[in-house]
Amino acid sequence: MSALRLDVTGAVEHPEPLDRAALAARVARDVPDHAYVNLGIGQPTTVADHLDPRAGVVLHTENGMLGMGRAAREDEVDPDLINAGKVPVVEPPGASYFHHADSFAMMRGGHLDVCVLGAFQVSAAGDLANWHTGAPDAIPAVGGAMDLAIGAKQVFVMMSLLTKDGTPKIVPSLTYPATGLGCVDRVFTDLGVFAIDHERQTVVLLEAYGASAADLAERLGG
Amino acid sequence: MSALRLDVTGAVEHPEPLDRAALAARVARDVPDHAYVNLGIGQPTTVADHLDPRAGVVLHTENGMLGMGRAAREDEVDPDLINAGKVPVVEPPGASYFHHADSFAMMRGGHLDVCVLGAFQVSAAGDLANWHTGAPDAIPAVGGAMDLAIGAKQVFVMMSLLTKDGTPKIVPSLTYPATGLGCVDRVFTDLGVFAIDHERQTVVLLEAYGASAADLAERLGG
Amino acid sequence: MGRTTFHTDPVEALAGVADGDTVLVGGFGMAGMPVRLVDALIETGATDLTIVSNNAGNGETGLAALLKARRVAKVICSFPRQADSYVFDGLYRAGEIELEVVPQGNLAERMRAAGAGIGAFYSPTGVGTLLAEGKEQRTIDGRDYVLEMPIRGDWALVAAQAADPMGNLVYRKTARNFGPVMATAAATTVVEVRETVELGAMDPEAVVTPGIYVDRVVTA
Amino acid sequence: MGRTTFHTDPVEALAGVADGDTVLVGGFGMAGMPVRLVDALIETGATDLTIVSNNAGNGETGLAALLKARRVAKVICSFPRQADSYVFDGLYRAGEIELEVVPQGNLAERMRAAGAGIGAFYSPTGVGTLLAEGKEQRTIDGRDYVLEMPIRGDWALVAAQAADPMGNLVYRKTARNFGPVMATAAATTVVEVRETVELGAMDPEAVVTPGIYVDRVVTA
């Protein structure tokens, strides 16, 4: 496998790695005010807790709602009102409902500003793998992952930089099956925030957390 | 030009030709109870006056309404509520509104039972010409004609059988530009009612009005 | 009045379901799931069915019960694998059920195409992935697309909030999901509702599924 | 809150319109015609425009006035020829305006495709006619279709009944027509409304155009 095209010049270094909450807050910081945003199932959902209500960010859930509210408290649970992770949510004023084809038309038509997704791997070309481990006995299940991957003006990935055994998840090219090609714009991890430079097919380290830029370059093999 | 494939055996003969009102009533008789129907602009619109309200026929207008009502009286005119001919209509209970893409999806998806259209010419294959005379200086304008032509389970044509100079409008093959191919199922005229047998590409005279079946066969050159 | 018929017995409302039919089943998780109609589908005894739905059943009720009763030859869905989808998992691993996984947006749009008379469409979703293998690809204005074909049902089973006597439907919150799309894409659409309202009681501006798409309504 | 901005001056709401832009203009006849925005478009002085609309103007007001002021290079519409469309007729016969006639359903669906990220679609409408000449044809499941491409606007000018502070829109009766489709298909959508309502006053089930599609609202 060829080396990762990585550019760490100009990276800002921070002393501590990001824990899960700090990572969610870091992602939230890059969400523009008044943006329309889809937060993927799992960890990306927690970004909502760090969005300033005054910033006017509007959440989309692909099961047919714009202006989605927070998770429902126990006494607020309505089985007809759930998010894409099937978690009960609430309806704030100004929300709207639409059917699944209209919802994915909204997504695929490029109307969302930001989509935040988890990932197994991201390549230097911005290719995303997050739906299938490629294990021969795995039952394939894609959900909305492939639509989300290509369905926003900017796609943010949020993940740990390394697997449990220390293997980098930012890779020269995908070894897991792709969810979408050339679709990722920014990667937020515990150890660093990266931008994908699509023209140069290069990963640009913007900020390092708890590691030096040089350390990260070495770990990623760039 | 080859001869018209015409089958007049089994036609029922009536003594009088149909005037405009009788023709509209005759078309109305062939509209099934509870059918969803689109009536084209002009003469086809008058079919509505002959539908028995108890038959439960539901009218569609392609500018976005199902369950359309009758023409509005002067004191009922609402500029926001018009039919495809831009004539003000009324809203009966049970109506619904939708946008243009949904309205034509309803049409092209084959959900309407009957569409009634005017025509310049119909061929033995059921080809329809009703949008363009082919005159070199004519400004082309199609509206919804091509969508209507292919957008119902059954397409009825309503016209005079002959032009003012006596030329038949049921023809072996179109000389005017086509609106749709093989789309017409039934042709209602002042002098006869015809079915198109698509398999045999043959026009079948069902009823003759004010002329014998033999007379019509001769006039049509079949 | 349109031609929508009203039924109290969901099994009666499924009269005509035949072995080998393709059945579109609404719902996203349990929201919008036509529970009574799925149970009635089991009761009909129809087998060798193709089921099109977002998921492939949970636990041992609803779609999972239909699968467990060995009535389903093939599932077309976006997400068969869930925490408690063990009935599907078992059948799949035993090679006893066919699976076509479709990205959720393509699933919705392919049914919309069927309902709208679109012959096929070029979708940006899935380009360069396993799920596009064997499909025609085309570059339009510099972007790559995959050709996707319509998905038609013999039947659509849908849950809605309310119907009026014309068969017009409204839904409730995110339980709307696939219902309005599936209602357009099947030869016969059967809808279970929580309430029926009088003629004129439904706002014509707020109707989501016009009655033309609704063949049979099962009342609460 | 979303990012929809609210304006009292329609000319201000069109800030950024440039020569050569493609402008989608709502309305079917006068129902749903964004009269104030079309007048404002004339005031901007922008020229060499492509106008996409169902008709090509009546009398000497609205679209006809825009045409008469020689601001339009091309019209894409389904029905240019009407009883009093003499401004368009004159320009067309003089060879001073380009015309693309599109069947009404294809016009709506091509804009829907642009808004929905569909690369192209196979339509059953127009097969074998003059309007399909030069277009790719394909037989799918025994039926013939014509390949149709998306129509995108730099701008959409739409009239609606009401907007809330999120930019959510409702329409009124058949004035809805092309508005919701065009709102999805343009880089910038500008909407004139008859009323604005408070946050929470619009039924989320009855919203027709969600605010994400609405960039600027001109209030009454």
mmCIF file of N, CA, C and O in Angstrom, chain A residues 26-77:
data_model
loop_
_atom_site.group_PDB
_atom_site.id
_atom_site.type_symbol
_atom_site.label_atom_id
_atom_site.label_comp_id
_atom_site.label_asym_id
_atom_site.label_seq_id
_atom_site.Cartn_x
_atom_site.Cartn_y
_atom_site.Cartn_z
ATOM 1 N N ARG A 26 -16.107 19.970 19.758
ATOM 2 C CA ARG A 26 -15.205 20.443 18.681
ATOM 3 C C ARG A 26 -15.916 20.389 17.317
ATOM 4 O O ARG A 26 -15.792 21.306 16.506
ATOM 5 N N VAL A 27 -16.663 19.319 17.085
ATOM 6 C CA VAL A 27 -17.440 19.237 15.838
ATOM 7 C C VAL A 27 -18.457 20.379 15.801
ATOM 8 O O VAL A 27 -18.580 21.083 14.794
ATOM 9 N N ALA A 28 -19.150 20.560 16.928
ATOM 10 C CA ALA A 28 -20.197 21.591 16.982
ATOM 11 C C ALA A 28 -19.639 22.962 16.621
ATOM 12 O O ALA A 28 -20.313 23.774 15.983
ATOM 13 N N ARG A 29 -18.377 23.208 17.031
ATOM 14 C CA ARG A 29 -17.764 24.507 16.764
ATOM 15 C C ARG A 29 -17.647 24.784 15.270
ATOM 16 O O ARG A 29 -17.657 25.945 14.835
ATOM 17 N N ASP A 30 -17.503 23.741 14.468
ATOM 18 C CA ASP A 30 -17.346 23.925 13.013
ATOM 19 C C ASP A 30 -18.668 23.922 12.252
ATOM 20 O O ASP A 30 -18.673 24.033 11.022
ATOM 21 N N VAL A 31 -19.759 23.754 12.974
ATOM 22 C CA VAL A 31 -21.067 23.824 12.308
ATOM 23 C C VAL A 31 -21.445 25.298 12.186
ATOM 24 O O VAL A 31 -21.551 25.989 13.190
ATOM 25 N N PRO A 32 -21.636 25.801 10.966
ATOM 26 C CA PRO A 32 -21.947 27.229 10.814
ATOM 27 C C PRO A 32 -23.291 27.597 11.458
ATOM 28 O O PRO A 32 -24.204 26.767 11.521
ATOM 29 N N ASP A 33 -23.393 28.814 11.911
ATOM 30 C CA ASP A 33 -24.671 29.326 12.415
ATOM 31 C C ASP A 33 -25.744 29.168 11.331
ATOM 32 O O ASP A 33 -25.472 29.318 10.146
ATOM 33 N N HIS A 34 -26.958 28.871 11.771
ATOM 34 C CA HIS A 34 -28.119 28.755 10.877
ATOM 35 C C HIS A 34 -27.996 27.624 9.859
ATOM 36 O O HIS A 34 -28.735 27.607 8.877
ATOM 37 N N ALA A 35 -27.053 26.707 10.091
ATOM 38 C CA ALA A 35 -26.902 25.602 9.144
ATOM 39 C C ALA A 35 -28.045 24.592 9.309
ATOM 40 O O ALA A 35 -28.604 24.435 10.399
ATOM 41 N N TYR A 36 -28.374 23.898 8.197
ATOM 42 C CA TYR A 36 -29.265 22.735 8.229
ATOM 43 C C TYR A 36 -28.374 21.501 8.314
ATOM 44 O O TYR A 36 -27.508 21.306 7.449
ATOM 45 N N VAL A 37 -28.586 20.689 9.337
ATOM 46 C CA VAL A 37 -27.611 19.652 9.685
ATOM 47 C C VAL A 37 -28.296 18.317 9.941
ATOM 48 O O VAL A 37 -29.333 18.258 10.613
ATOM 49 N N ASN A 38 -27.703 17.252 9.413
ATOM 50 C CA ASN A 38 -28.135 15.900 9.762
ATOM 51 C C ASN A 38 -27.036 15.253 10.595
ATOM 52 O O ASN A 38 -25.879 15.204 10.162
ATOM 53 N N LEU A 39 -27.412 14.767 11.761
ATOM 54 C CA LEU A 39 -26.463 14.087 12.642
ATOM 55 C C LEU A 39 -26.717 12.587 12.579
ATOM 56 O O LEU A 39 -27.825 12.127 12.867
ATOM 57 N N GLY A 40 -25.700 11.829 12.174
ATOM 58 C CA GLY A 40 -25.864 10.385 12.042
ATOM 59 C C GLY A 40 -26.148 9.713 13.379
ATOM 60 O O GLY A 40 -26.001 10.309 14.450
ATOM 61 N N ILE A 41 -26.532 8.455 13.255
ATOM 62 C CA ILE A 41 -26.861 7.647 14.438
ATOM 63 C C ILE A 41 -25.605 7.424 15.272
ATOM 64 O O ILE A 41 -24.502 7.311 14.741
ATOM 65 N N GLY A 42 -25.775 7.359 16.606
ATOM 66 C CA GLY A 42 -24.659 7.066 17.512
ATOM 67 C C GLY A 42 -23.953 8.337 17.942
ATOM 68 O O GLY A 42 -24.598 9.362 18.213
ATOM 69 N N GLN A 43 -22.630 8.273 17.953
ATOM 70 C CA GLN A 43 -21.839 9.379 18.466
ATOM 71 C C GLN A 43 -22.178 10.736 17.825
ATOM 72 O O GLN A 43 -22.289 11.730 18.542
ATOM 73 N N PRO A 44 -22.370 10.810 16.509
ATOM 74 C CA PRO A 44 -22.696 12.117 15.907
ATOM 75 C C PRO A 44 -23.917 12.783 16.541
ATOM 76 O O PRO A 44 -23.995 14.015 16.595
ATOM 77 N N THR A 45 -24.869 11.983 17.031
ATOM 78 C CA THR A 45 -26.067 12.543 17.647
ATOM 79 C C THR A 45 -25.724 13.456 18.821
ATOM 80 O O THR A 45 -26.412 14.443 19.078
ATOM 81 N N THR A 46 -24.613 13.140 19.494
ATOM 82 C CA THR A 46 -24.247 13.911 20.699
ATOM 83 C C THR A 46 -23.767 15.323 20.363
ATOM 84 O O THR A 46 -23.664 16.166 21.254
ATOM 85 N N VAL A 47 -23.483 15.582 19.097
ATOM 86 C CA VAL A 47 -23.078 16.937 18.694
ATOM 87 C C VAL A 47 -24.185 17.937 19.040
ATOM 88 O O VAL A 47 -23.918 19.090 19.394
ATOM 89 N N ALA A 48 -25.431 17.476 18.957
ATOM 90 C CA ALA A 48 -26.576 18.359 19.223
ATOM 91 C C ALA A 48 -26.486 18.999 20.604
ATOM 92 O O ALA A 48 -26.873 20.161 20.786
ATOM 93 N N ASP A 49 -25.931 18.247 21.568
ATOM 94 C CA ASP A 49 -25.858 18.761 22.944
ATOM 95 C C ASP A 49 -24.905 19.945 23.060
ATOM 96 O O ASP A 49 -24.906 20.645 24.070
ATOM 97 N N HIS A 50 -24.081 20.145 22.046
ATOM 98 C CA HIS A 50 -23.066 21.193 22.120
ATOM 99 C C HIS A 50 -23.338 22.352 21.171
ATOM 100 O O HIS A 50 -22.505 23.237 21.019
ATOM 101 N N LEU A 51 -24.488 22.337 20.513
ATOM 102 C CA LEU A 51 -24.846 23.445 19.628
ATOM 103 C C LEU A 51 -25.505 24.538 20.450
ATOM 104 O O LEU A 51 -26.428 24.264 21.227
ATOM 105 N N ASP A 52 -25.038 25.754 20.288
ATOM 106 C CA ASP A 52 -25.631 26.895 20.991
ATOM 107 C C ASP A 52 -27.026 27.163 20.408
ATOM 108 O O ASP A 52 -27.141 27.403 19.203
ATOM 109 N N PRO A 53 -28.052 27.109 21.223
ATOM 110 C CA PRO A 53 -29.405 27.336 20.686
ATOM 111 C C PRO A 53 -29.514 28.667 19.951
ATOM 112 O O PRO A 53 -30.290 28.797 18.997
ATOM 113 N N ARG A 54 -28.712 29.657 20.353
ATOM 114 C CA ARG A 54 -28.772 30.957 19.682
ATOM 115 C C ARG A 54 -28.164 30.926 18.283
ATOM 116 O O ARG A 54 -28.336 31.856 17.502
ATOM 117 N N ALA A 55 -27.430 29.848 17.968
ATOM 118 C CA ALA A 55 -26.793 29.749 16.645
ATOM 119 C C ALA A 55 -27.817 29.397 15.560
ATOM 120 O O ALA A 55 -27.532 29.510 14.372
ATOM 121 N N GLY A 56 -28.994 28.962 15.970
ATOM 122 C CA GLY A 56 -30.062 28.749 14.992
ATOM 123 C C GLY A 56 -29.814 27.578 14.056
ATOM 124 O O GLY A 56 -30.307 27.572 12.929
ATOM 125 N N VAL A 57 -29.068 26.580 14.502
ATOM 126 C CA VAL A 57 -28.867 25.390 13.671
ATOM 127 C C VAL A 57 -30.174 24.590 13.629
ATOM 128 O O VAL A 57 -30.845 24.442 14.655
ATOM 129 N N VAL A 58 -30.542 24.099 12.431
ATOM 130 C CA VAL A 58 -31.794 23.356 12.257
ATOM 131 C C VAL A 58 -31.456 21.905 11.932
ATOM 132 O O VAL A 58 -30.727 21.641 10.977
ATOM 133 N N LEU A 59 -31.988 20.986 12.721
ATOM 134 C CA LEU A 59 -31.653 19.569 12.533
ATOM 135 C C LEU A 59 -32.659 18.866 11.620
ATOM 136 O O LEU A 59 -33.875 19.065 11.735
ATOM 137 N N HIS A 60 -32.111 18.047 10.744
ATOM 138 C CA HIS A 60 -32.902 17.206 9.838
ATOM 139 C C HIS A 60 -32.750 15.767 10.283
ATOM 140 O O HIS A 60 -31.658 15.339 10.651
ATOM 141 N N THR A 61 -33.850 15.025 10.288
ATOM 142 C CA THR A 61 -33.730 13.578 10.469
ATOM 143 C C THR A 61 -34.361 12.912 9.254
ATOM 144 O O THR A 61 -35.439 13.319 8.799
ATOM 145 N N GLU A 62 -33.662 11.922 8.696
ATOM 146 C CA GLU A 62 -34.045 11.417 7.377
ATOM 147 C C GLU A 62 -35.361 10.657 7.390
ATOM 148 O O GLU A 62 -35.922 10.366 6.334
ATOM 149 N N ASN A 63 -35.862 10.316 8.577
ATOM 150 C CA ASN A 63 -37.177 9.697 8.628
ATOM 151 C C ASN A 63 -38.302 10.727 8.585
ATOM 152 O O ASN A 63 -39.435 10.417 8.938
ATOM 153 N N GLY A 64 -37.993 11.948 8.138
ATOM 154 C CA GLY A 64 -39.058 12.842 7.729
ATOM 155 C C GLY A 64 -39.378 14.037 8.577
ATOM 156 O O GLY A 64 -40.551 14.388 8.733
ATOM 157 N N MET A 65 -38.347 14.707 9.093
ATOM 158 C CA MET A 65 -38.613 15.880 9.929
ATOM 159 C C MET A 65 -37.480 16.893 9.786
ATOM 160 O O MET A 65 -36.305 16.528 9.778
ATOM 161 N N LEU A 66 -37.868 18.152 9.722
ATOM 162 C CA LEU A 66 -36.908 19.243 9.768
ATOM 163 C C LEU A 66 -37.240 20.062 11.013
ATOM 164 O O LEU A 66 -38.403 20.215 11.373
ATOM 165 N N GLY A 67 -36.200 20.564 11.688
ATOM 166 C CA GLY A 67 -36.422 21.274 12.940
ATOM 167 C C GLY A 67 -36.655 20.310 14.089
ATOM 168 O O GLY A 67 -37.453 20.574 14.986
ATOM 169 N N MET A 68 -35.952 19.189 14.043
ATOM 170 C CA MET A 68 -36.096 18.162 15.086
ATOM 171 C C MET A 68 -35.599 18.684 16.433
ATOM 172 O O MET A 68 -34.610 19.412 16.496
ATOM 173 N N GLY A 69 -36.280 18.271 17.485
ATOM 174 C CA GLY A 69 -35.885 18.692 18.829
ATOM 175 C C GLY A 69 -34.995 17.672 19.518
ATOM 176 O O GLY A 69 -34.584 16.669 18.934
ATOM 177 N N ARG A 70 -34.750 17.932 20.777
ATOM 178 C CA ARG A 70 -33.893 17.071 21.605
ATOM 179 C C ARG A 70 -34.580 15.739 21.897
ATOM 180 O O ARG A 70 -35.769 15.565 21.614
ATOM 181 N N ALA A 71 -33.838 14.811 22.491
ATOM 182 C CA ALA A 71 -34.402 13.535 22.932
ATOM 183 C C ALA A 71 -35.532 13.791 23.920
ATOM 184 O O ALA A 71 -35.463 14.723 24.733
ATOM 185 N N ALA A 72 -36.585 12.986 23.824
ATOM 186 C CA ALA A 72 -37.736 13.148 24.713
ATOM 187 C C ALA A 72 -37.400 12.646 26.108
ATOM 188 O O ALA A 72 -36.691 11.648 26.264
ATOM 189 N N ARG A 73 -37.908 13.370 27.121
ATOM 190 C CA ARG A 73 -37.860 12.828 28.485
ATOM 191 C C ARG A 73 -38.926 11.746 28.576
ATOM 192 O O ARG A 73 -39.827 11.639 27.727
ATOM 193 N N GLU A 74 -38.821 10.954 29.643
ATOM 194 C CA GLU A 74 -39.706 9.790 29.758
ATOM 195 C C GLU A 74 -41.185 10.163 29.595
ATOM 196 O O GLU A 74 -41.941 9.475 28.920
ATOM 197 N N ASP A 75 -41.563 11.291 30.196
ATOM 198 C CA ASP A 75 -42.978 11.695 30.145
ATOM 199 C C ASP A 75 -43.351 12.361 28.832
ATOM 200 O O ASP A 75 -44.505 12.744 28.647
ATOM 201 N N GLU A 76 -42.390 12.512 27.952
ATOM 202 C CA GLU A 76 -42.673 13.161 26.670
ATOM 203 C C GLU A 76 -42.675 12.170 25.512
ATOM 204 O O GLU A 76 -42.902 12.564 24.363
ATOM 205 N N VAL A 77 -42.401 10.904 25.781
ATOM 206 C CA VAL A 77 -42.215 9.927 24.707
ATOM 207 C C VAL A 77 -43.500 9.758 23.895
ATOM 208 O O VAL A 77 -44.585 9.560 24.447
#
